[in-house]
Coordinates of C-alpha atoms and ligand atoms in Angstrom, one line a residue:
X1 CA -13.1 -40.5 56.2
X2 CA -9.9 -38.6 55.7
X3 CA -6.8 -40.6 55.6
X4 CA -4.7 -37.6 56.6
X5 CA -6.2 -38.2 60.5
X6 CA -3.6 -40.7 60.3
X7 CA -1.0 -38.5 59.5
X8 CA 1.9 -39.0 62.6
X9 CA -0.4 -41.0 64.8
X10 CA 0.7 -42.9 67.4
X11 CA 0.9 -46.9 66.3
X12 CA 1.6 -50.3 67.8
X13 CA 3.1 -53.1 65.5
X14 CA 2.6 -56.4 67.1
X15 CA 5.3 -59.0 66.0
X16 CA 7.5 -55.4 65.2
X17 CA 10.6 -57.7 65.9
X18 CA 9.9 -60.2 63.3
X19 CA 11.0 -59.9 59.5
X20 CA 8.1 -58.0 58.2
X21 CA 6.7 -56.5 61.4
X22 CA 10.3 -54.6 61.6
X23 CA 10.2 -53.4 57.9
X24 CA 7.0 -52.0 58.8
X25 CA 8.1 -50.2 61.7
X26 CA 10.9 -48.7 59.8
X27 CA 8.6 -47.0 57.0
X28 CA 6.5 -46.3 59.8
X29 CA 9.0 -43.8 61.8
X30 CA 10.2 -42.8 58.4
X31 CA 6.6 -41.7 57.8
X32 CA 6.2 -39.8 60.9
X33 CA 4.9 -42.4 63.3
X34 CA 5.6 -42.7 66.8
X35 CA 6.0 -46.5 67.1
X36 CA 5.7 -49.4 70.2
X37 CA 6.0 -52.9 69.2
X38 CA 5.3 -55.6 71.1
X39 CA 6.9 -59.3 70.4
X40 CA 7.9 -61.8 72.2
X41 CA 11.0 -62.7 70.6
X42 CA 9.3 -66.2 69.9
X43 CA 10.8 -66.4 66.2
X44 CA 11.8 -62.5 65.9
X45 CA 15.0 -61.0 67.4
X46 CA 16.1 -58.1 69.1
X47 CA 19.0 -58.3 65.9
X48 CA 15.8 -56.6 64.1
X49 CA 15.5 -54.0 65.7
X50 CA 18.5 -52.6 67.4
X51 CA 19.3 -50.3 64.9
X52 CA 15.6 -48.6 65.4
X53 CA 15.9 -48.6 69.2
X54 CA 18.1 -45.1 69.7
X55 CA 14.9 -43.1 67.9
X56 CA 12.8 -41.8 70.6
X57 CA 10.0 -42.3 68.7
X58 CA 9.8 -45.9 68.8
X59 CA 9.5 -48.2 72.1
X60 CA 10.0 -52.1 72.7
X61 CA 8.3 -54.3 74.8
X62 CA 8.8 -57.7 75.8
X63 CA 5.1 -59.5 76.0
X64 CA 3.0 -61.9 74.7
X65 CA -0.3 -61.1 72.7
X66 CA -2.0 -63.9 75.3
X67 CA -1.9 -61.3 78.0
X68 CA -5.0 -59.7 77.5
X69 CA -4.4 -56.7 80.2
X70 CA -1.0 -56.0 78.8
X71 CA -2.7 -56.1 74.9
X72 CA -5.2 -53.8 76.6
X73 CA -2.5 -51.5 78.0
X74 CA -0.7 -50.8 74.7
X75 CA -3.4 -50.8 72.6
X76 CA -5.3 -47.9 74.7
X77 CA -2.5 -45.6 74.0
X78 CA -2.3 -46.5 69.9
X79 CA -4.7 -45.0 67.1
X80 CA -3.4 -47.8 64.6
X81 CA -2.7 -51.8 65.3
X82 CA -0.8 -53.3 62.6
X83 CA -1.7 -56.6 64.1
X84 CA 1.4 -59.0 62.4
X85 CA 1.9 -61.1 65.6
X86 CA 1.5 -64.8 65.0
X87 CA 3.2 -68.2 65.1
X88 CA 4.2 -68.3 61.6
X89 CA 6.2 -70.7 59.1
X90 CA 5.0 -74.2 58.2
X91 CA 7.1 -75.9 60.1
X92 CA 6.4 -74.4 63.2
X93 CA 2.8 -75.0 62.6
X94 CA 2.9 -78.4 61.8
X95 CA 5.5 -79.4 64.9
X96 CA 3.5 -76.7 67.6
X97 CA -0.6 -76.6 66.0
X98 CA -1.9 -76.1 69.3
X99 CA 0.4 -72.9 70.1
X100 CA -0.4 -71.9 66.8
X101 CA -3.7 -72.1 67.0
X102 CA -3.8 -70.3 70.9
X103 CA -2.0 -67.1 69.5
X104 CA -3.2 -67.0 66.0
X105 CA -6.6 -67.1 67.0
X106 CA -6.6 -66.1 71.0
X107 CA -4.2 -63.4 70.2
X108 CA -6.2 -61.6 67.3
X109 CA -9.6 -61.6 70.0
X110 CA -7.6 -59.9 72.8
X111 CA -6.3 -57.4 70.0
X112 CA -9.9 -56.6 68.5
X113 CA -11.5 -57.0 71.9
X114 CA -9.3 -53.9 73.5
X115 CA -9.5 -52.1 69.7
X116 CA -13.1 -52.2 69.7
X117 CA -13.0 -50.5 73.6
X118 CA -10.7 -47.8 72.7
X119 CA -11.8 -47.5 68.8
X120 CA -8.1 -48.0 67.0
X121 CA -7.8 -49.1 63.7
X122 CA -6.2 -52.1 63.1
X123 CA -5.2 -54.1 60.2
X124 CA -4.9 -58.0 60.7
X125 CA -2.1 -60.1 59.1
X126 CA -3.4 -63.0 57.1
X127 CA -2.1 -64.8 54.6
X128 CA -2.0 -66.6 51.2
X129 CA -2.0 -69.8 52.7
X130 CA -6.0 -69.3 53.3
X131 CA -6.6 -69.9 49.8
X132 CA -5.1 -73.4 50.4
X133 CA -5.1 -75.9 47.3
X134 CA -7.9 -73.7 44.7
X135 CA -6.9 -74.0 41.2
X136 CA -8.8 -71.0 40.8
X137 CA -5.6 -68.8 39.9
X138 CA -5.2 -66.0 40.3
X139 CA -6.3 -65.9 43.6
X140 CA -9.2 -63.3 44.1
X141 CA -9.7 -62.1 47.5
X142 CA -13.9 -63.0 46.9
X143 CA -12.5 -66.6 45.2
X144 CA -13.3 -69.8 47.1
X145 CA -11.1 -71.2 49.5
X146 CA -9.8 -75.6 49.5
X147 CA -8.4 -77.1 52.6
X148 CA -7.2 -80.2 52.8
X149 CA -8.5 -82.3 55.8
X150 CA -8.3 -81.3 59.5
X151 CA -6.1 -84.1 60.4
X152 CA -3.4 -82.4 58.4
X153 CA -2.3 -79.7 60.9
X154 CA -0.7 -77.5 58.1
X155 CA -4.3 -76.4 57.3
X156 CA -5.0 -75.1 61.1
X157 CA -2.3 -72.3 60.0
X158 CA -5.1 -71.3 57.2
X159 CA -7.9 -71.9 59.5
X160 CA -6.3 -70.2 62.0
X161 CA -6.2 -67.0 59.9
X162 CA -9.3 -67.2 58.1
X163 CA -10.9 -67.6 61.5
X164 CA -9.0 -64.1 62.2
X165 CA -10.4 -62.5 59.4
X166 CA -14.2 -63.6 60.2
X167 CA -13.7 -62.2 63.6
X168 CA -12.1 -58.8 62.2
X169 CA -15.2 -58.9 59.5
X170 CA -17.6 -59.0 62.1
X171 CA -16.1 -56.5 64.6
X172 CA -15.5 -54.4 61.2
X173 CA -20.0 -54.9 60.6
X174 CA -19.8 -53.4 64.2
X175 CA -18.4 -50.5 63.7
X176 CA -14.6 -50.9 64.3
X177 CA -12.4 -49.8 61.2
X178 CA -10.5 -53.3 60.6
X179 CA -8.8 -54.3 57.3
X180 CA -7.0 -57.4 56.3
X181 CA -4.5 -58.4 54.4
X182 CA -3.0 -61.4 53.0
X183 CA 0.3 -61.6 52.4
X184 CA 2.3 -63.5 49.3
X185 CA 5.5 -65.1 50.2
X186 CA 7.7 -62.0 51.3
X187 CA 11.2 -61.8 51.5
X188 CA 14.4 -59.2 51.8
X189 CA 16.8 -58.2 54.3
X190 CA 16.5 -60.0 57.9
X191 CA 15.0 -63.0 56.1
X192 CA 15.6 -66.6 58.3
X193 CA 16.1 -70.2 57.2
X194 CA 13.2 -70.6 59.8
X195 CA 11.0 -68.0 58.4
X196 CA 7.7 -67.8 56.0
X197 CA 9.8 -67.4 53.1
X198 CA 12.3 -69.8 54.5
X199 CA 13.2 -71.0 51.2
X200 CA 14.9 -68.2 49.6
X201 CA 17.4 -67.9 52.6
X202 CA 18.1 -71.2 52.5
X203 CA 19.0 -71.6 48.5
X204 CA 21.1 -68.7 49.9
X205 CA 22.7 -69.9 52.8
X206 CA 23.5 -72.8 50.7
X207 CA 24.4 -71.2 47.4
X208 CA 27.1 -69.7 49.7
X209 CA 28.7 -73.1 51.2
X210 CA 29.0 -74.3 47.9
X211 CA 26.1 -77.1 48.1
X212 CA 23.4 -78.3 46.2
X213 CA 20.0 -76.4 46.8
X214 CA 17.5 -78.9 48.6
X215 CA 14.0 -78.6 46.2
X216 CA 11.3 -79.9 48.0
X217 CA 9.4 -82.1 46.0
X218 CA 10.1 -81.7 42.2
X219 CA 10.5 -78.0 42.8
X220 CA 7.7 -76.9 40.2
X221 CA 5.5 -75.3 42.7
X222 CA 4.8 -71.8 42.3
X223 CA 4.9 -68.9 44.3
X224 CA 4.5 -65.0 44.3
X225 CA 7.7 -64.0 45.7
X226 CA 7.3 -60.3 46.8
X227 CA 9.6 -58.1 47.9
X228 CA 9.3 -56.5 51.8
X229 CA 9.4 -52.5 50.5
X230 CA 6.3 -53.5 48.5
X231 CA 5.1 -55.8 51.0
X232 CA 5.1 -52.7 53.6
X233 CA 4.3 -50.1 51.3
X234 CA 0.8 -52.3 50.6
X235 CA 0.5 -52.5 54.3
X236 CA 0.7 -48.9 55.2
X237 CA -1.6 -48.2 52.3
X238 CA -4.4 -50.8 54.0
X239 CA -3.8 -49.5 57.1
X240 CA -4.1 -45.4 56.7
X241 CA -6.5 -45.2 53.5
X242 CA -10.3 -44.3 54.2
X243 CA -11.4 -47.1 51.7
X244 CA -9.9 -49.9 53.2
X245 CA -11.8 -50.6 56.2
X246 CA -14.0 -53.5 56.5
X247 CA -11.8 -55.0 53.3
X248 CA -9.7 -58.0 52.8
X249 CA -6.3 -57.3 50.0
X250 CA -3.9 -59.2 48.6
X251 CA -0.9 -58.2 49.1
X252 CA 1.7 -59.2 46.3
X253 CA 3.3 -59.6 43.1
X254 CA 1.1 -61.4 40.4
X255 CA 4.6 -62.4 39.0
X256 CA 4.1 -66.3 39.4
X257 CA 7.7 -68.1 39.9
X258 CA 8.5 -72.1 40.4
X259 CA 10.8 -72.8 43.4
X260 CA 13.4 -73.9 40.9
X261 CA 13.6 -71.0 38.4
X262 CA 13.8 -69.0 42.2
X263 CA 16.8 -71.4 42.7
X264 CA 18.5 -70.9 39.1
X265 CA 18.2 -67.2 39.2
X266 CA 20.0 -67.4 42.8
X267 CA 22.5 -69.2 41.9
X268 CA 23.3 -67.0 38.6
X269 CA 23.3 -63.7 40.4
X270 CA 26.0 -65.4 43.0
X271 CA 27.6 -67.0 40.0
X272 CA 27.5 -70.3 40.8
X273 CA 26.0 -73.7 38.1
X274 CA 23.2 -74.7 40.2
X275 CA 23.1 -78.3 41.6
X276 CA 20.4 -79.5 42.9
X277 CA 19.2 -82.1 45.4
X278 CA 15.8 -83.1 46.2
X279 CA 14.0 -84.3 49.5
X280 CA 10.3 -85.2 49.9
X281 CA 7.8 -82.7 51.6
X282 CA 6.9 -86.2 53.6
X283 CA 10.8 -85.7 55.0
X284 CA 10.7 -83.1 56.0
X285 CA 7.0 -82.1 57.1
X286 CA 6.1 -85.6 58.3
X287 CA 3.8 -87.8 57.0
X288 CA 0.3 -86.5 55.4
X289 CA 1.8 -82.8 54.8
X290 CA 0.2 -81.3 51.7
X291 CA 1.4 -78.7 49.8
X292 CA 0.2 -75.8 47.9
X293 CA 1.0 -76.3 43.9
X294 CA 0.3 -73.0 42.6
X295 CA -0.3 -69.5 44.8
X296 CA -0.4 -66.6 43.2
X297 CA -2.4 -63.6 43.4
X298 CA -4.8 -61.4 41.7
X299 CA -4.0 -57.5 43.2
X300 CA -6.7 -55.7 40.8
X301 CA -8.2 -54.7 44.0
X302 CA -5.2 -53.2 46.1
X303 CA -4.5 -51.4 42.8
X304 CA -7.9 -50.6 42.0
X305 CA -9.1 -49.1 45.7
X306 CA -5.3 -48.2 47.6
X307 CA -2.9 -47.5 44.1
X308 CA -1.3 -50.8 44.9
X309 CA 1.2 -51.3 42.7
X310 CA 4.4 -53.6 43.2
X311 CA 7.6 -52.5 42.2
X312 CA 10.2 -55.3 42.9
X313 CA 11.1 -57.4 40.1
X314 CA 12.9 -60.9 41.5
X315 CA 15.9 -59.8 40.2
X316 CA 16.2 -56.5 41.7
X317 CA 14.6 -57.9 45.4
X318 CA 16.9 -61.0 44.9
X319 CA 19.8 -58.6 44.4
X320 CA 19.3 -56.8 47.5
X321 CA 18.8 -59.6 49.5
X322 CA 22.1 -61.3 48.5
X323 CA 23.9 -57.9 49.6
X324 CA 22.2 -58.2 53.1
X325 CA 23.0 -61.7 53.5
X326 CA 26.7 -61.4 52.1
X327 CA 26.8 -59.7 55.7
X328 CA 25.0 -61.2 58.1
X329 CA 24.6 -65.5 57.0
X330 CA 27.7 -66.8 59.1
X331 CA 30.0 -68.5 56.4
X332 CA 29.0 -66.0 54.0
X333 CA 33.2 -65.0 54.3
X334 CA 34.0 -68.2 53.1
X335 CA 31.3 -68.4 50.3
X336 CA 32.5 -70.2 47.2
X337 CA 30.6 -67.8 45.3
X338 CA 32.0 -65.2 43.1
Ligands
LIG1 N1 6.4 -63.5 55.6 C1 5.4 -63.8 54.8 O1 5.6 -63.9 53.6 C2 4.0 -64.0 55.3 C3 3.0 -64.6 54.5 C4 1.8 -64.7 55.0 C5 1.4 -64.2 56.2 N2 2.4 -63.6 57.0 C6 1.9 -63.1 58.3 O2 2.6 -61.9 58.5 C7 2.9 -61.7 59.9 C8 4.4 -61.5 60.1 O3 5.1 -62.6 59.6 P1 6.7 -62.6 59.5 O4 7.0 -63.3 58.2 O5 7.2 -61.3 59.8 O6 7.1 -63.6 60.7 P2 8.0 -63.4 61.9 O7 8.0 -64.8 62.6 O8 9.3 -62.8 61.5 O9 7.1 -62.4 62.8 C9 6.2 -62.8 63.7 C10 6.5 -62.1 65.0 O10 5.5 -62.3 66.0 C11 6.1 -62.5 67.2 N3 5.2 -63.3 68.1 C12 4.8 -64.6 67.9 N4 4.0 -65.0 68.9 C13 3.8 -63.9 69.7 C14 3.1 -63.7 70.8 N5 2.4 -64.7 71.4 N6 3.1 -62.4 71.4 C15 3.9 -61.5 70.8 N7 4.6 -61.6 69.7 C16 4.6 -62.9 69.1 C17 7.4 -63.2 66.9 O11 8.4 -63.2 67.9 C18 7.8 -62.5 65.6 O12 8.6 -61.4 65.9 C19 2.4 -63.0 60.6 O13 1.1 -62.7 61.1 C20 2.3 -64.0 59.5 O14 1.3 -65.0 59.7 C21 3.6 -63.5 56.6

């Protein structure tokens, strides 16, 4: 199949209002796309997108991903689904599993049930977190996957998305050109406290008031902290290459980083001695939580099959984010930091 059919198409981004769902729509429109997103505004923001809204080649619409005629509507008129709508972030998981579980799972049928009536492609957003505890490092998108118990409700995030990607795998055996991709812990501009990668805005948010930066746990975890241009550029290239379909990919940097180096390097690009202060996951999480010790991925395969290749180093990504934030976190002005 020629990738160039996909040259200008028309495209719906589902969650387009959220942090990477709005990235994407940017390179999409820079790329020639016509654009409609559809979001609810659950944990995205209209702040995302406003500066998009004056092209005429993009449209919003205020829906949920529940409404299986209104999923049907939008989809009809769109050769390409990035598929990125979800209830997302541990916390939100953890407090709301059921919700999480409705739209993570419910959500992704209505989207492949309508895609597989009016043949789109679509590329489903999963995520690192369905590797859960393995210790087999780097992750491999063939590797085994380790979940903790069900009674933990962290793990029905994972579930929720591997379930996703067995549904898009078998709709895929059917004929329907689906791809997959899992994301690693992405983060730039228009990142939130609330967010996935919550905790590089917050060592920010803090770094600016002056305060210690809250480690959870001992703050040795690891993580593959990628930045959004790569992010999106991985995306596009799972979503528009003829070799893709049918395929999961990482999506990431195999750079493996502890949450307090992360911390350390923040606070020396703001200038500030880091201080630290640390809570347990148990605090914060409740009771039970787990967490993940090491995630970090292997991307042979985007770079192999799609010419995947990450460019962000932290520093560089870090860099950029701290000049975002400078003008957007409130109390930024009045930032200690030099
Ligand atoms: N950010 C990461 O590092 C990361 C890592 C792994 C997976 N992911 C996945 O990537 C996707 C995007 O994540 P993000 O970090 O941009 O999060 P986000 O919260 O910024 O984006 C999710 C968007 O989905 C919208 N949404 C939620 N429920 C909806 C519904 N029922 N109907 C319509 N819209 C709805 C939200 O309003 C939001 O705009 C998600 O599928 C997430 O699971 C992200």
């Amino acid at each position: 199949m020629d990738s160039s059919i996909y040259k200008n198409c028309s495209v719906l981004v589902t969650g387009g209002a959220g942090f990477i769902g709005s990235h994407l729509t940017e390179y999409l429109l820079e790329n020639g796309h016509a654009v409609t997103i559809l979001d609810d505004l659950s944990t995205g923001s209209m702040k995302n997108i406003n500066g998009l809204l004056a092209n005429p080649h993009v449209k919003f619409i205020e829906g949920t991903i529940l409404d299986p005629e209104l999923v049907d509507h939008f989809v009809a008129k769109a050769e390409l689904v990035f598929h990125l709508a979800a209830v997302v972030g541990v916390k939100n998981v953890v407090d709301f599993p059921r919700h999480g579980i409705e739209v993570n799972v419910g959500g992704t049928e209505n989207i492949l049930k309508s895609a597989s009536k009016h043949r789109s492609r679509v590329v489903l957003a999963s995520s690192s977190e369905v590797y859960g505890i393995s210790k087999d490092i780097p992750f491999r998108e063939d590797g085994d996957r380790v979940l903790g118990p069900t009674s933990v409700q962290r793990w029905s995030y994972a579930a929720s998305k591997a379930l996703d990607e067995h549904l898009g795998l078998t709709y895929s055996s059917e004929g329907l050109p689906v791809s997959m991709v899992r994301y690693f812990n992405a983060y730039g501009p228009r990142i939130q406290e609330s967010g996935y990668g919550s905790v590089i805005a917050r060592f920010i948010s803090q770094a600016f008031r002056g305060e210690k930066l809250t480690l959870y746990g001992d703050g040795d975890q690891t993580r593959s902290f990628t930045y959004i241009a790569d992010t999106v550029r991985g995306t596009y290239l799972v979503g528009t290459h003829p070799d893709a379909i049918g395929e999961i990919f990482n999506i990431g940097t195999e750079v493996e980083t502890s949450v307090k180096d992360l911390a350390t390097e923040i606070c020396k690009l703001l200038g500030v001695t880091p201080e630290f202060e640390t809570v347990r996951f148990e605090d914060v999480f409740g009771p039970d939580f787990q967490d993940i010790p090491r995630r970090v991925p292997s991307v042979e395969k985007a770079g192999k099959i799609l010419g995947f290749n990450p460019e962000y180093s932290l520093e560089k990504g870090l860099k950029k984010t701290i000049e975002w934030a400078k003008e957007h976190y409130k109390s930024a002005n009045s930032t200690q930091a030099k």
